[in-house]
XYZ file of C-alpha atoms in Angstrom:
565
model
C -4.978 -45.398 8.632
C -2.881 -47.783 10.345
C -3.364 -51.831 10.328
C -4.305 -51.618 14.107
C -7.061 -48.946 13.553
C -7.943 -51.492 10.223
C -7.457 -54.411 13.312
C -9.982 -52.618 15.897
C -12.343 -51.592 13.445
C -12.687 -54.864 12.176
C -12.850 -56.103 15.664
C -15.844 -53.327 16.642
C -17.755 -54.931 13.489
C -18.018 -58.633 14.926
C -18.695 -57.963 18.101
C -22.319 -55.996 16.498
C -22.474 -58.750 13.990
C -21.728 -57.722 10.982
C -24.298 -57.975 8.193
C -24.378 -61.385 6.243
C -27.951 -60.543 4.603
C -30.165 -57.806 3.676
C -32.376 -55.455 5.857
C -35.777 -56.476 6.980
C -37.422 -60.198 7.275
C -35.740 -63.147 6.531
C -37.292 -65.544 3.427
C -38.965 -68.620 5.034
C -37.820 -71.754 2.842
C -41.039 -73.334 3.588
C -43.187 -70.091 2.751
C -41.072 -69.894 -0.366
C -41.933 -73.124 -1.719
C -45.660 -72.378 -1.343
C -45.766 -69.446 -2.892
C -43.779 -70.743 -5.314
C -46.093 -73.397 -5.835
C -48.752 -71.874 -6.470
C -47.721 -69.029 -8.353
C -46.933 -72.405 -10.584
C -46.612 -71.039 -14.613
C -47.862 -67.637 -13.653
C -45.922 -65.035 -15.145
C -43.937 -62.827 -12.192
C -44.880 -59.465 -14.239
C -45.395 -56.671 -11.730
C -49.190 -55.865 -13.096
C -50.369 -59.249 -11.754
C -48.972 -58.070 -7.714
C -52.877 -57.771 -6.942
C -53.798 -61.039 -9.017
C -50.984 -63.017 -7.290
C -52.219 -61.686 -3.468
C -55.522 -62.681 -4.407
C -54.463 -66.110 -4.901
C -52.850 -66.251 -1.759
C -55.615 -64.688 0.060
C -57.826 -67.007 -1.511
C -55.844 -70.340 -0.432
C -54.785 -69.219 2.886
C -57.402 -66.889 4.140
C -54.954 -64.304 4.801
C -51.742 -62.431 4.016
C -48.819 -63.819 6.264
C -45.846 -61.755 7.007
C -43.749 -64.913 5.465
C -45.695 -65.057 2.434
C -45.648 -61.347 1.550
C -41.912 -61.805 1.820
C -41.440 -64.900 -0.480
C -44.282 -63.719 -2.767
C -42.126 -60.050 -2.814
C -38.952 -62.509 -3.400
C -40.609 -64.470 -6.140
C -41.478 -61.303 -8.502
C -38.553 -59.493 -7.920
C -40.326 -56.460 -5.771
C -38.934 -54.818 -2.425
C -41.311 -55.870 0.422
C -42.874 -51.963 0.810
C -44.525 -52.614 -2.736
C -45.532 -55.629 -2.086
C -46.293 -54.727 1.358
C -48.266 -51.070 0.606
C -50.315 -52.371 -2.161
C -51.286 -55.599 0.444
C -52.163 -52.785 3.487
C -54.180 -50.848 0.477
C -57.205 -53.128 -0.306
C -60.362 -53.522 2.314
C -60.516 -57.332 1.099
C -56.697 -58.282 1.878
C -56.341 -60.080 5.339
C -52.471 -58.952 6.267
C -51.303 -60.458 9.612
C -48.810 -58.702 10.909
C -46.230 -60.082 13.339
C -47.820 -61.464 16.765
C -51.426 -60.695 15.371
C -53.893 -64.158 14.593
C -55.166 -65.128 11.513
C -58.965 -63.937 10.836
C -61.434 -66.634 11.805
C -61.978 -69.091 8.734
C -65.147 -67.481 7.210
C -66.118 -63.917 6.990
C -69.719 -62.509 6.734
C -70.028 -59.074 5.166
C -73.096 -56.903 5.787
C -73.775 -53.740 4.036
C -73.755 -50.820 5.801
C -74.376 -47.828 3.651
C -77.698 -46.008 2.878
C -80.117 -48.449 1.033
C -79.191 -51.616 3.260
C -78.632 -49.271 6.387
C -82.413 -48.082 5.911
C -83.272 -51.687 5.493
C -82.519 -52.654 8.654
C -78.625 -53.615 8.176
C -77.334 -51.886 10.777
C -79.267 -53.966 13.706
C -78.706 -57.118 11.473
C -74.997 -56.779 11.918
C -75.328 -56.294 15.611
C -77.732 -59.233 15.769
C -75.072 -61.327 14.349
C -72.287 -60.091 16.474
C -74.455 -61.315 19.232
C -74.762 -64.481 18.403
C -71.059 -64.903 18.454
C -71.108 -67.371 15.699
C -67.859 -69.829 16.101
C -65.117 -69.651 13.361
C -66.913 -66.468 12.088
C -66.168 -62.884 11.843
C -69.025 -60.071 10.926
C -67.753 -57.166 9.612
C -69.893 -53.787 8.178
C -69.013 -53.457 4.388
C -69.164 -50.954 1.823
C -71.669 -51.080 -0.587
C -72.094 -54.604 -2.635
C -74.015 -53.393 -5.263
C -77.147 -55.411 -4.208
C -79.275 -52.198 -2.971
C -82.662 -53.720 -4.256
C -81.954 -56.680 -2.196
C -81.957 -54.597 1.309
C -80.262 -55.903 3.279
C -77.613 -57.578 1.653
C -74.790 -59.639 3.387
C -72.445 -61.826 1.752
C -71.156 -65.349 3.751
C -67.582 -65.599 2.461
C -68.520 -65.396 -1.093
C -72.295 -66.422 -0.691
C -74.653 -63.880 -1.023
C -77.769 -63.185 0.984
C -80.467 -60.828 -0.578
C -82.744 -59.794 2.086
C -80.784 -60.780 4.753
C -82.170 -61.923 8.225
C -79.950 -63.794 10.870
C -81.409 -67.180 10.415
C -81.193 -66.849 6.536
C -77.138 -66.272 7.367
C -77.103 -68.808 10.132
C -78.846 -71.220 7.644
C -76.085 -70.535 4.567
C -73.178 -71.010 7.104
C -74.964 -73.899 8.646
C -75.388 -75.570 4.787
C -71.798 -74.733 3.954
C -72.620 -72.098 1.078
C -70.208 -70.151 1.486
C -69.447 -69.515 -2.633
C -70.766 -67.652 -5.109
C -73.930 -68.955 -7.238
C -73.857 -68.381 -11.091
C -76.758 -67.041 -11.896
C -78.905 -67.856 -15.529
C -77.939 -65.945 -18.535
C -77.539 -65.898 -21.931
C -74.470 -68.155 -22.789
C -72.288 -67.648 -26.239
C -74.713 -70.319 -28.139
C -77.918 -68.527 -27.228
C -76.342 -65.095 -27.586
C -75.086 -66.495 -31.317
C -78.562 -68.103 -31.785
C -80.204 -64.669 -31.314
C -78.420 -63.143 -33.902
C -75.361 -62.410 -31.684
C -71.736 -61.002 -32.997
C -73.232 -60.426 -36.571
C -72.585 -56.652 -36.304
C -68.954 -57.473 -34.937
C -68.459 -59.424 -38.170
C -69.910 -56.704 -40.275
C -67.267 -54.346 -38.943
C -64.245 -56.736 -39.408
C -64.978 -57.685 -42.782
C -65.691 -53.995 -44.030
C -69.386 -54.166 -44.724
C -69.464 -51.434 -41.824
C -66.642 -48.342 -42.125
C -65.037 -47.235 -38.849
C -65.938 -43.739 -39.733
C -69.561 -44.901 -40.623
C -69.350 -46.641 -36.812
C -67.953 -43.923 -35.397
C -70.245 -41.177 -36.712
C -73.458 -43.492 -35.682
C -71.929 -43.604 -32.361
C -72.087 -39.443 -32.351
C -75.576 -39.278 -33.468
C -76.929 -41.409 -30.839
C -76.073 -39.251 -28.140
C -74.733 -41.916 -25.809
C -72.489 -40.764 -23.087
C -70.221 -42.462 -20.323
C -72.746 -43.939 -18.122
C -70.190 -44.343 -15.276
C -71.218 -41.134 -14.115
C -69.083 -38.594 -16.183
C -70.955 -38.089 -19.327
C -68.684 -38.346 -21.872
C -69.765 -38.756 -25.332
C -68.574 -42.303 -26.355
C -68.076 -41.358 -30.481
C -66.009 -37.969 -29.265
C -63.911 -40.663 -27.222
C -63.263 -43.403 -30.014
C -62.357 -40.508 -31.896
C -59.782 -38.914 -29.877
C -58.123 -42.013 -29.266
C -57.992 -43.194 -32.131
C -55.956 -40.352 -33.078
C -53.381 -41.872 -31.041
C -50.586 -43.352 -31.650
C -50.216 -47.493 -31.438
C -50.457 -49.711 -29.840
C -53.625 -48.195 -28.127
C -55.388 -50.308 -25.058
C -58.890 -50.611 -23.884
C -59.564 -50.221 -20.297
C -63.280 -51.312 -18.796
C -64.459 -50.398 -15.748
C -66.904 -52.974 -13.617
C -65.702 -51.127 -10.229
C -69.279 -50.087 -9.577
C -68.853 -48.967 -6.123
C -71.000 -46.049 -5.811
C -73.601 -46.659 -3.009
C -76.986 -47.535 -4.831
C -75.343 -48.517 -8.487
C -76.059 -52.090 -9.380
C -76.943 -51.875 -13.059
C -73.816 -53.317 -14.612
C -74.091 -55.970 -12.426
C -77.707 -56.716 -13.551
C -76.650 -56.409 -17.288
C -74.231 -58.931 -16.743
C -75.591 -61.437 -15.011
C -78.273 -61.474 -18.077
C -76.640 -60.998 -21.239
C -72.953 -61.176 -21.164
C -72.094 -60.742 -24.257
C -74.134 -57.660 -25.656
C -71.642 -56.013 -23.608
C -68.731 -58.591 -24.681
C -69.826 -57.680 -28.379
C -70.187 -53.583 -27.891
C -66.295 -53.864 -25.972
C -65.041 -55.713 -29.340
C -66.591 -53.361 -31.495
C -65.404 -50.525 -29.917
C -61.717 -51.842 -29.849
C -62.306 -52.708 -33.462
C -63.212 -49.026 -34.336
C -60.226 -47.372 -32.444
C -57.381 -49.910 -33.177
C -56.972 -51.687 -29.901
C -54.296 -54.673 -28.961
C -55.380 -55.690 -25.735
C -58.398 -54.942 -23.377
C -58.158 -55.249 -19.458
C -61.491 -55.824 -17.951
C -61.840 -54.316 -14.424
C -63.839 -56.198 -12.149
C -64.920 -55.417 -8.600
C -64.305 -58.367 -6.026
C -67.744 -58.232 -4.470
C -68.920 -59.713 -7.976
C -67.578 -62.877 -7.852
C -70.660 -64.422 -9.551
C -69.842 -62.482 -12.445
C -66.286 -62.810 -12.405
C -67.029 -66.862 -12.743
C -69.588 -66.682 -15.594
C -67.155 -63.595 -17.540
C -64.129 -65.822 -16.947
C -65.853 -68.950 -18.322
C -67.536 -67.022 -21.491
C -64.451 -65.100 -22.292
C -62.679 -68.774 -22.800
C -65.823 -69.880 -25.115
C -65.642 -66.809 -27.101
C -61.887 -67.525 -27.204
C -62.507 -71.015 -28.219
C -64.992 -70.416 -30.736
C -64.238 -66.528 -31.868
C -66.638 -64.833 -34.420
C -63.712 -63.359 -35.915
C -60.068 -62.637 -34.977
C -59.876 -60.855 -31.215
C -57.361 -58.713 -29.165
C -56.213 -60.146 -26.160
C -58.605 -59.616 -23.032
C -57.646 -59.600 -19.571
C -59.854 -60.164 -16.689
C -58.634 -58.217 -13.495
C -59.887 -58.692 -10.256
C -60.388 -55.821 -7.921
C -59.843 -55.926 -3.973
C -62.633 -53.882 -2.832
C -61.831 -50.152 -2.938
C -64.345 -47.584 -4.588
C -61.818 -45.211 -5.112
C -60.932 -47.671 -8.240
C -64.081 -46.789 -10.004
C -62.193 -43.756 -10.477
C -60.441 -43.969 -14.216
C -56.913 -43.223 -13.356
C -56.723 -45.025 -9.807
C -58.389 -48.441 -11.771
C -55.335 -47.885 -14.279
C -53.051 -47.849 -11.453
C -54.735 -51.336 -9.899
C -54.519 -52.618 -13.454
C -50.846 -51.963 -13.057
C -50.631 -54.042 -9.689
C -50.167 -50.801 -7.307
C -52.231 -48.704 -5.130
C -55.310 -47.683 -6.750
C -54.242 -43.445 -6.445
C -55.918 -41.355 -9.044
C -53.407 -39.270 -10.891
C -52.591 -35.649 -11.431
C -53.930 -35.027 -14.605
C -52.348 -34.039 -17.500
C -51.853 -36.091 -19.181
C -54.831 -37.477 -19.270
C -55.516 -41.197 -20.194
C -56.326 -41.157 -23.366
C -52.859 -39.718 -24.345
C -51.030 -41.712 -21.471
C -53.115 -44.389 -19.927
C -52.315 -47.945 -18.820
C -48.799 -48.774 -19.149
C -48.196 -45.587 -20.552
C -49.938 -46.056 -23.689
C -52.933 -44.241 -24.904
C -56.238 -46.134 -23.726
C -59.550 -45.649 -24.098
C -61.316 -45.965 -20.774
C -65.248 -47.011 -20.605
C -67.766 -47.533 -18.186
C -69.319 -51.560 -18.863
C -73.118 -49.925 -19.595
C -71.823 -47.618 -22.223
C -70.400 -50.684 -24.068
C -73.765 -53.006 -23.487
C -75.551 -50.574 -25.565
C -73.330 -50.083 -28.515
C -74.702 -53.304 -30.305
C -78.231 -52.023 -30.177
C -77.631 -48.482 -31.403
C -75.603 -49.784 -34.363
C -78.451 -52.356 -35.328
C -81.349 -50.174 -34.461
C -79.663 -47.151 -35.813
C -78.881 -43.478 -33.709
C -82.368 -42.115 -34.037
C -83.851 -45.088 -32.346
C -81.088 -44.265 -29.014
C -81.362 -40.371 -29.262
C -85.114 -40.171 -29.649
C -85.894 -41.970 -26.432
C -85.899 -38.914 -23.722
C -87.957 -36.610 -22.290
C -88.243 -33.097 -21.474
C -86.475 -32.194 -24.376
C -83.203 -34.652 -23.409
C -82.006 -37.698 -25.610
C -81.278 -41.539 -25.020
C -82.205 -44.089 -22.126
C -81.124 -44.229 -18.829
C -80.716 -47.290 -16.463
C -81.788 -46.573 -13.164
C -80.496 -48.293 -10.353
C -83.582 -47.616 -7.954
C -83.136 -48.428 -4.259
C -85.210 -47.177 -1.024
C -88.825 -46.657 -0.246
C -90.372 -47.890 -3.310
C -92.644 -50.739 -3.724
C -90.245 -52.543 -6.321
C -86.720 -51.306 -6.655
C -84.665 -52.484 -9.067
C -82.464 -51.224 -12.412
C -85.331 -49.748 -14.520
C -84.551 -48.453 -18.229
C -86.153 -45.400 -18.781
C -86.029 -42.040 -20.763
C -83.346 -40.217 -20.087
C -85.302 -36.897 -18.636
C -87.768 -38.702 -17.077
C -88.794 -37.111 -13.415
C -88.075 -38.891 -9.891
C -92.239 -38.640 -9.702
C -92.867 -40.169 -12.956
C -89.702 -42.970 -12.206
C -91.506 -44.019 -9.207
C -94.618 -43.841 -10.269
C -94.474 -45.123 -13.783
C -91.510 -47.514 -13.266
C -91.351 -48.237 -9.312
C -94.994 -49.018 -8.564
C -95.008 -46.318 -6.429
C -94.044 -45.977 -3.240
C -93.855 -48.550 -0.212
C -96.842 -48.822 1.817
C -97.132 -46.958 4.698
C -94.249 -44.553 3.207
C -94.703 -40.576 1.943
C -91.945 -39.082 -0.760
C -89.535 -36.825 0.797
C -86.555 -36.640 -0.553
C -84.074 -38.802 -3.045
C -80.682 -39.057 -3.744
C -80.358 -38.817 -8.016
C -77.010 -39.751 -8.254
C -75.682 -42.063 -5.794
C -73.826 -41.212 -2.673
C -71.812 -38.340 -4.108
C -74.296 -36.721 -6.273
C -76.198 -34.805 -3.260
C -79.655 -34.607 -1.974
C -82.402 -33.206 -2.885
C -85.947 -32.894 -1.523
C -89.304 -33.712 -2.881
C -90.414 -30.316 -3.871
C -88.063 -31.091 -6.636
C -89.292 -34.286 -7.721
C -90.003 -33.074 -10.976
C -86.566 -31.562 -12.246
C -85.463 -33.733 -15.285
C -83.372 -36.451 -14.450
C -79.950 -36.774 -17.208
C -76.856 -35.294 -17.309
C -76.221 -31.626 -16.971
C -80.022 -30.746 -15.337
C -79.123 -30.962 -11.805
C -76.037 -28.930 -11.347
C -78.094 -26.186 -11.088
C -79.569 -27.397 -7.570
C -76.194 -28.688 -6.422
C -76.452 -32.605 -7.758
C -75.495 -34.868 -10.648
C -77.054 -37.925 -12.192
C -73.520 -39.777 -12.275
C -74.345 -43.094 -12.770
C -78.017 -43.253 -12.349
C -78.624 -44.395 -8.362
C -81.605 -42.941 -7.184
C -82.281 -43.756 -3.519
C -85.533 -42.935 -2.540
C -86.147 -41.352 1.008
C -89.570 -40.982 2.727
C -91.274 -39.463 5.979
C -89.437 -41.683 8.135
C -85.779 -40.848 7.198
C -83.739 -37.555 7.548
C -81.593 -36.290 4.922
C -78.988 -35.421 7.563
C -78.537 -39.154 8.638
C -78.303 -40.119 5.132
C -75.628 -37.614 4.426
C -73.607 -38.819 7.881
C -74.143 -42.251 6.131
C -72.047 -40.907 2.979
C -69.615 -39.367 4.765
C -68.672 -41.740 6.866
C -68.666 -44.232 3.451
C -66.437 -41.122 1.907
C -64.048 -41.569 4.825
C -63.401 -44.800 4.781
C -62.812 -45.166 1.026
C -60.508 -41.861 0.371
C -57.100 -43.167 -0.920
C -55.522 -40.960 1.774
C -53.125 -39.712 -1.683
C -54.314 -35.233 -0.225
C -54.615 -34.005 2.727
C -58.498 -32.232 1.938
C -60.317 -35.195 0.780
C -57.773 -37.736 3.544
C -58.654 -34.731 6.707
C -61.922 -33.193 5.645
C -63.601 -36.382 5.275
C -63.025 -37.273 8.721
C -63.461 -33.950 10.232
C -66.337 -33.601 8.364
C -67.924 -36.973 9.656
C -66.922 -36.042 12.987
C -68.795 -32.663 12.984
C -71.889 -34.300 11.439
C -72.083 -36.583 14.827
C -72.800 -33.330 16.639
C -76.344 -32.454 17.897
C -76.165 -29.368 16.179
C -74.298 -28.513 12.979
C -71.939 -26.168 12.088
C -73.084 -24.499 9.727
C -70.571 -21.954 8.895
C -67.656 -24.586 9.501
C -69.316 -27.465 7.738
C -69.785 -25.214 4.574
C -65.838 -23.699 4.717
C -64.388 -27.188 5.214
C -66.967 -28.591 2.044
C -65.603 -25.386 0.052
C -62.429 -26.408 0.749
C -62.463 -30.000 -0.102
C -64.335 -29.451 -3.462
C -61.521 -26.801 -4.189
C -58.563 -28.578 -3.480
C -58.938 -32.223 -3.436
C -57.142 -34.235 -6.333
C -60.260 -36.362 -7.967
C -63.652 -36.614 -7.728
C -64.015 -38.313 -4.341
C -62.791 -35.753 -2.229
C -64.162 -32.628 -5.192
C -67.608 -34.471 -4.807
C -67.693 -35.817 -0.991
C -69.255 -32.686 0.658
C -72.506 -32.345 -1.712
C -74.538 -34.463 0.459
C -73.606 -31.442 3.176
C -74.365 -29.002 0.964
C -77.446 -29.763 -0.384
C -78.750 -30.429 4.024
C -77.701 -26.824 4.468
C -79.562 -25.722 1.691
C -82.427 -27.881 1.192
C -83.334 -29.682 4.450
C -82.037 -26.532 7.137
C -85.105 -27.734 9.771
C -82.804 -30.798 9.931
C -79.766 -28.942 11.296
C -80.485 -29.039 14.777
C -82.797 -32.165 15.319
């Protein structure tokens, strides 16, 4: 090349302007300095990405372009991570370029099946009519308050039994954060003979195979919804090599599932106590707990007893971590919580491995639903016999039901595990609401199908309903009566099932939304509504999109005089 080609080229580069900086936004030196700020001592680790936007979400009210870039400059992260895993989460406010900032206060009302039957729906408009200044109303996702219908929450405020002058009254009075509720604090938990099985397994009086083994006999099984048996679990994992990790999942996003939420905000630390034991009994050096943002009331009493049992510890503990979610029910699924835990996009992943060989951080972690670990305490005090011989119709153990919908008092009721829907609302539920007739129920939540009241007396526990095209998963029984359709409650789950898939393949991302779309008709499809559900339950990567046409199915099979109302 000669020097006046080297001279021209040269030349054609300053006249475009040649490059002095990288691609993409420019840092903001004021932005910089207040993320910087308040990031303060906080480590820049690439786990605490969602931790870190939640601060900033929480001081600002939003996600500015300017401090996604300094916050993506401070930890050391190209803007699309930071930027993706912002864009991910339902509660993250990101303001993109040109766009204003959300209104100062937000006002959540539920929208899916318990609150919807409530009345929600017409609430939300209601509000949205009022045009409320400084205030945004949005429909939300299930917030685990189903036997409060409706439920709303006024920034972090919540309002059980919502009206519009109850909401108009908490934004009026400035109660906008969450109230603690009463529980059972460390002292009274220690009073009541609290953490004395904990010691007993630290200083030997109880064997980790003698802990283990009780855990077996009692039959207890992940009450998240898959059934695992909890002893099998410690087991396998602790067959692992170190260091091992203990993962616990609060998510609770399923539609109708409040029960870990009323075990918390009542007695802490049984479950505090059954998550030590269990991390005693398979080796564990740290425990993440995984908490769903709509919980904020627990997050402040679980943040404020995990520093007193830190303060005052019955014996030496791992480290435990407190992580906050960002509303998305897809992390109540094992491997996409993991993922969260980890800072990124809560995806599920292809499996195997599976997470008890390669878990969070790559290590091998045992994974448990926060119920499962609320009864270990009693079952090793009480013994397995006392757990396993509580069932009925021939099954084993108790059940929490989380009981929402035409009843006369819903609520989480412990029960047999086996026990009917009949004898649940009967026995349990004081019956039904007045002026309502049983129909139909949901047994399992939003993704564990419908079925009608001719089979109100099939044995409610794992394994019993797969024969009729449901599954107990985590206990939410939503009770339908004369005046609902099964149809409209299965629109309702699709359209929840839509909005929450990750979007990570194509059949759970596309059939979702085609699916909702084709339920809006007058007159179903059958023959196309039952290829697309075959197809979705074939093909999709976890159990959202595997489990998201049931409520279809069990229409088409069960309720077919519904088709073309």
């Amino acid at each position: 090349m000669t020097d006046s080609a080297i001279i021209d080229i040269s030349a054609l580069r300053a006249r475009r302007g040649a490059r002095s900086r990288p691609k993409g936004r420019a840092l903001d030196p004021q932005a910089a300095a207040e993320i910087a700020a308040l990031l303060g001592d906080a480590p820049r680790r690439r786990d605490l990405l969602v931790e870190h936007l939640h601060r900033i979400q929480d001081r600002y009210g939003s996600l500015s372009a300017a401090h996604l870039v300094a916050l993506a400059a401070e930890m050391k992260l190209a803007m699309t991570e930071v930027y993706e895993v912002a864009t991910f989460y339902h509660h993250f406010d990101v303001v993109r370029e040109g766009d204003e900032a959300p209104p100062a206060l937000t006002v959540r009302v539920c929208s899916t099946l318990s609150c919807q039957m409530a009345g929600g729906d017409a609430l939300r408009r209601e509000l949205e009519g009022l045009r409320l200044r400084g205030v945004r109303v949005l429909a939300a996702p299930c917030i685990g308050r189903c036997e409060h219908a409706p439920a709303a929450v006024v920034g972090r405020h919540t309002v059980d039994r919502a009206t519009a002058a109850k909401i108009a009254e908490a934004i009026e009075a400035g109660s906008t954060e969450a109230v603690a509720p009463r529980y059972l604090d460390l002292a009274g938990y220690r009073d009541a003979g609290g953490y004395r099985v904990l010691r007993e397994c630290v200083d030997g009086t109880r064997s980790v195979d003698a802990v283990i083994a009780e855990m077996e006999h009692s039959s207890l099984r992940g009450l998240g919804g898959a059934g695992f048996p909890a002893g099998r679990k410690w087991k396998i994992v602790r067959a692992e090599p170190a260091p091992r990790l203990l993962a616990v999942n609060i998510d609770e996003g399923e539609p109708g599932t409040f029960k870990d939420r009323h075990y918390l905000e009542r007695d802490p630390h049984r479950f505090l106590e059954g998550m030590l034991i269990a991390a005693w009994a398979v080796g564990i050096d740290e425990i993440y707990v995984y908490l769903r943002d709509e919980y904020a009331s627990c997050r402040a009493l679980l943040t404020r007893e995990i520093a007193a049992l830190d303060a005052y510890p019955p014996c030496p503990l791992p480290r435990i971590h407190l992580r906050r979610g960002a509303g998305a029910y897809i992390c109540g699924e094992e491997s996409a919580m993991i993922e969260s835990i980890e800072g990124k996009r809560g995806m599920p992943r292809l499996r195997p491995p599976y997470v008890a060989q390669v878990g969070l951080f790559g290590r091998p972690t045992l994974e448990h639903n926060m119920e499962t670990l609320y009864w270990v305490r009693d079952i090793l005090e009480r013994g397995a016999a006392w757990f396993a011989g509580q069932g009925r119709n021939g099954r084993r153990g108790l059940r929490s039901f989380s009981v929402s919908g035409r009843v006369r008092r819903p609520g989480v009721h412990l029960a047999p595990a086996g026990i009917t829907v009949r004898e649940l609302i009967a026995e349990y539920c004081g019956g039904m609401a007045d002026g309502h007739e049983f129909y139909g129920y949901l047994p399992g939540g939003a993704s564990g199908g419908i079925l009608p009241a001719s089979l109100g007396d099939v044995p409610l526990d794992f394994d019993t309903l797969q024969p009729h095209g449901c599954f107990i998963g985590s206990a939410a029984v939503i009770v339908l009566s004369q005046h609902d359709r099964a149809r409209d409650a299965a629109r309702n789950m699709m359209g929840f099932f839509a909005d929450e898939s990750c979007g990570q393949c194509t059949p759970c991302r596309v059939g979702t939304q085609k699916a909702a779309a084709l339920m809006h008709a007058p007159r179903w499809d059958r023959a196309l509504l039952s290829e697309l559900s075959q197809a979705m339950a074939d093909a999709s990567i976890c159990g959202l999109g595997q489990a998201a046409p049931n409520p279809i199915s069990c229409v088409l099979r069960y309720f077919p005089q519904e088709i073309d109302a």
